[in-house]
Amino acid sequence: KAGVTQTPRYLIKTRGQQVTLSCSPISGHRSVSWYQQTPGQGLQFLFEYFSETQRNKGNFPGRFSGRQFSNSRSEMNVSTLELGDSALYLCASSLASPGRGTSPLHFGNGTRLTVT
Amino acid sequence: KNEVEQSPQNLTAQEGEFITINCSYSVGISALHWLQQHPGGGIVSLFMLSSGKKKHGRLIATINIQEKHSSLHITASHPRDSAVYICAVWDGEYGNKLVFGAGTILRVKS
């Protein structure tokens, strides 16, 4: 069974630009969640989608948005990029909404975004 | 005060030693995860707990809901166990937000 696939692996953008990251979950998984990891803040929860609906959201500005398609693939968009958005962005999929404590998380390898 | 506190921050052990990493949290939770991250970024979910104890190979995870504390134990540690171990909790009765600890950097020397 294929794992969680994130594309692209690496991305370099300039301040003010926008970026879209993609996450393909494990087949059959309906929940996709996104995370930001930086050396200063560690791992932080961005949001979770389940059956095309945003279920939960972390404490990030509105520049960070996402969506989930009917095939459960998810995209994350960051608009008006800032230097501080440079980070490793990870997504994870699970069978059910993982917050219920019934489904483990399966992580992708991440997209490393550098903003110059 | 952070919602999730891990200790120790850094840990160096000799191969074969018994290792314990601790996680304390201050919020009500629906579930707790132990994650392992190797250099390069890939994260593997080791355990998901909402009560009691789980064992997988040389790894054991326990949780005490009343004391808001969880431990990850590694028996007969090996250099391949060297990684960052991260505790994360789903905040709230219905798991509204995943909150991460800062991680424990483990190095096992041969």
PDB file of C-alpha atoms in Angstrom, chain B:
ATOM      1  CA  LYS B   1       3.690  27.177  30.621  1.00  0.00           C
ATOM      2  CA  ASN B   2       3.533  24.936  27.583  1.00  0.00           C
ATOM      3  CA  GLU B   3       0.541  22.640  27.351  1.00  0.00           C
ATOM      4  CA  VAL B   4       2.833  19.664  26.700  1.00  0.00           C
ATOM      5  CA  GLU B   5       6.134  19.280  28.508  1.00  0.00           C
ATOM      6  CA  GLN B   6       8.687  16.607  27.682  1.00  0.00           C
ATOM      7  CA  SER B   7      11.710  15.512  29.642  1.00  0.00           C
ATOM      8  CA  PRO B   8      14.542  15.166  29.223  1.00  0.00           C
ATOM      9  CA  GLN B   9      15.287  17.472  26.272  1.00  0.00           C
ATOM     10  CA  ASN B  10      18.439  15.546  25.424  1.00  0.00           C
ATOM     11  CA  LEU B  11      19.402  12.016  26.332  1.00  0.00           C
ATOM     12  CA  THR B  12      22.552  10.043  25.592  1.00  0.00           C
ATOM     13  CA  ALA B  13      22.576   6.351  26.410  1.00  0.00           C
ATOM     14  CA  GLN B  14      24.821   3.368  25.910  1.00  0.00           C
ATOM     15  CA  GLU B  15      23.619   0.539  23.728  1.00  0.00           C
ATOM     16  CA  GLY B  16      21.551  -1.876  25.756  1.00  0.00           C
ATOM     17  CA  GLU B  17      20.365   0.621  28.354  1.00  0.00           C
ATOM     18  CA  PHE B  18      16.724   1.048  29.395  1.00  0.00           C
ATOM     19  CA  ILE B  19      15.428   4.468  28.373  1.00  0.00           C
ATOM     20  CA  THR B  20      12.468   6.473  29.645  1.00  0.00           C
ATOM     21  CA  ILE B  21      11.092   9.651  28.105  1.00  0.00           C
ATOM     22  CA  ASN B  22       8.371  11.519  29.956  1.00  0.00           C
ATOM     23  CA  CYS B  23       5.478  13.658  28.786  1.00  0.00           C
ATOM     24  CA  SER B  24       3.206  15.789  30.990  1.00  0.00           C
ATOM     25  CA  TYR B  25       0.242  17.759  29.723  1.00  0.00           C
ATOM     26  CA  SER B  26      -2.029  20.327  31.289  1.00  0.00           C
ATOM     27  CA  VAL B  27      -5.179  20.029  29.181  1.00  0.00           C
ATOM     28  CA  GLY B  28      -7.951  17.499  28.923  1.00  0.00           C
ATOM     29  CA  ILE B  29      -7.207  15.198  26.033  1.00  0.00           C
ATOM     30  CA  SER B  30      -8.905  12.646  23.846  1.00  0.00           C
ATOM     31  CA  ALA B  31      -5.713  10.867  22.764  1.00  0.00           C
ATOM     32  CA  LEU B  32      -1.932  11.017  23.027  1.00  0.00           C
ATOM     33  CA  HIS B  33       0.618  10.133  20.344  1.00  0.00           C
ATOM     34  CA  TRP B  34       4.257   9.203  20.572  1.00  0.00           C
ATOM     35  CA  LEU B  35       6.112  10.057  17.370  1.00  0.00           C
ATOM     36  CA  GLN B  36       9.631   9.323  16.156  1.00  0.00           C
ATOM     37  CA  GLN B  37      11.484  11.642  13.802  1.00  0.00           C
ATOM     38  CA  HIS B  38      14.763  10.740  12.162  1.00  0.00           C
ATOM     39  CA  PRO B  39      17.182  13.227  10.551  1.00  0.00           C
ATOM     40  CA  GLY B  40      15.739  14.255   7.211  1.00  0.00           C
ATOM     41  CA  GLY B  41      12.320  14.902   8.654  1.00  0.00           C
ATOM     42  CA  GLY B  42      10.279  11.723   8.274  1.00  0.00           C
ATOM     43  CA  ILE B  43       7.897  11.135  11.184  1.00  0.00           C
ATOM     44  CA  VAL B  44       6.627   7.742  12.243  1.00  0.00           C
ATOM     45  CA  SER B  45       3.747   7.279  14.654  1.00  0.00           C
ATOM     46  CA  LEU B  46       4.850   4.841  17.354  1.00  0.00           C
ATOM     47  CA  PHE B  47       1.803   4.743  19.590  1.00  0.00           C
ATOM     48  CA  MET B  48      -1.618   6.255  20.007  1.00  0.00           C
ATOM     49  CA  LEU B  49      -2.994   6.019  23.549  1.00  0.00           C
ATOM     50  CA  SER B  50      -6.118   7.072  25.325  1.00  0.00           C
ATOM     51  CA  SER B  51      -5.633   4.830  28.374  1.00  0.00           C
ATOM     52  CA  GLY B  52      -3.421   2.128  29.849  1.00  0.00           C
ATOM     53  CA  LYS B  53      -0.350   0.678  28.227  1.00  0.00           C
ATOM     54  CA  LYS B  54       0.776  -0.463  24.800  1.00  0.00           C
ATOM     55  CA  LYS B  55       3.795  -2.492  23.713  1.00  0.00           C
ATOM     56  CA  HIS B  56       5.399  -2.886  20.316  1.00  0.00           C
ATOM     57  CA  GLY B  57       8.642  -4.793  20.151  1.00  0.00           C
ATOM     58  CA  ARG B  58      11.147  -3.076  22.455  1.00  0.00           C
ATOM     59  CA  LEU B  59       8.928  -0.021  22.892  1.00  0.00           C
ATOM     60  CA  ILE B  60       6.378   0.446  25.664  1.00  0.00           C
ATOM     61  CA  ALA B  61       4.086   3.430  26.154  1.00  0.00           C
ATOM     62  CA  THR B  62       1.977   4.136  29.209  1.00  0.00           C
ATOM     63  CA  ILE B  63      -0.491   6.840  30.080  1.00  0.00           C
ATOM     64  CA  ASN B  64      -2.030   7.937  33.378  1.00  0.00           C
ATOM     65  CA  ILE B  65      -5.054  10.066  32.567  1.00  0.00           C
ATOM     66  CA  GLN B  66      -5.611  11.193  36.180  1.00  0.00           C
ATOM     67  CA  GLU B  67      -2.027  12.392  36.548  1.00  0.00           C
ATOM     68  CA  LYS B  68      -1.904  13.739  32.955  1.00  0.00           C
ATOM     69  CA  HIS B  69       1.343  11.930  32.309  1.00  0.00           C
ATOM     70  CA  SER B  70       2.704   9.503  29.756  1.00  0.00           C
ATOM     71  CA  SER B  71       5.993   7.669  29.424  1.00  0.00           C
ATOM     72  CA  LEU B  72       7.770   6.053  26.515  1.00  0.00           C
ATOM     73  CA  HIS B  73      10.189   3.274  27.410  1.00  0.00           C
ATOM     74  CA  ILE B  74      12.787   1.698  25.155  1.00  0.00           C
ATOM     75  CA  THR B  75      14.251  -1.583  26.353  1.00  0.00           C
ATOM     76  CA  ALA B  76      17.644  -2.851  25.177  1.00  0.00           C
ATOM     77  CA  SER B  77      18.352   0.393  23.315  1.00  0.00           C
ATOM     78  CA  HIS B  78      20.226   0.287  20.021  1.00  0.00           C
ATOM     79  CA  PRO B  79      21.997   2.981  17.980  1.00  0.00           C
ATOM     80  CA  ARG B  80      19.199   2.788  15.393  1.00  0.00           C
ATOM     81  CA  ASP B  81      16.855   4.129  18.108  1.00  0.00           C
ATOM     82  CA  SER B  82      18.694   7.463  17.864  1.00  0.00           C
ATOM     83  CA  ALA B  83      16.065   9.982  16.824  1.00  0.00           C
ATOM     84  CA  VAL B  84      13.836  12.734  18.152  1.00  0.00           C
ATOM     85  CA  TYR B  85      10.853  11.452  20.115  1.00  0.00           C
ATOM     86  CA  ILE B  86       7.831  13.716  20.233  1.00  0.00           C
ATOM     87  CA  CYS B  87       4.760  13.565  22.425  1.00  0.00           C
ATOM     88  CA  ALA B  88       1.558  15.076  21.028  1.00  0.00           C
ATOM     89  CA  VAL B  89      -1.924  15.345  22.518  1.00  0.00           C
ATOM     90  CA  TRP B  90      -5.316  15.962  21.018  1.00  0.00           C
ATOM     91  CA  ASP B  91      -6.585  18.870  23.068  1.00  0.00           C
ATOM     92  CA  GLY B  92     -10.112  18.644  24.392  1.00  0.00           C
ATOM     93  CA  GLU B  93     -12.762  15.996  24.775  1.00  0.00           C
ATOM     94  CA  TYR B  94     -13.392  15.941  21.038  1.00  0.00           C
ATOM     95  CA  GLY B  95      -9.801  16.394  19.914  1.00  0.00           C
ATOM     96  CA  ASN B  96      -9.933  19.871  18.514  1.00  0.00           C
ATOM     97  CA  LYS B  97      -6.253  20.607  18.148  1.00  0.00           C
ATOM     98  CA  LEU B  98      -3.052  18.570  18.176  1.00  0.00           C
ATOM     99  CA  VAL B  99      -0.472  20.068  20.541  1.00  0.00           C
ATOM    100  CA  PHE B 100       3.147  18.931  20.392  1.00  0.00           C
ATOM    101  CA  GLY B 101       5.886  18.707  22.958  1.00  0.00           C
ATOM    102  CA  ALA B 102       9.298  20.109  22.057  1.00  0.00           C
ATOM    103  CA  GLY B 103      10.762  16.649  21.581  1.00  0.00           C
ATOM    104  CA  THR B 104      13.504  14.585  23.203  1.00  0.00           C
ATOM    105  CA  ILE B 105      16.722  14.122  21.246  1.00  0.00           C
ATOM    106  CA  LEU B 106      17.968  10.606  21.908  1.00  0.00           C
ATOM    107  CA  ARG B 107      21.430   9.402  20.998  1.00  0.00           C
ATOM    108  CA  VAL B 108      22.357   5.792  21.645  1.00  0.00           C
ATOM    109  CA  LYS B 109      26.063   5.073  21.492  1.00  0.00           C
ATOM    110  CA  SER B 110      27.486   1.662  20.609  1.00  0.00           C
TER     111      SER B 110
END
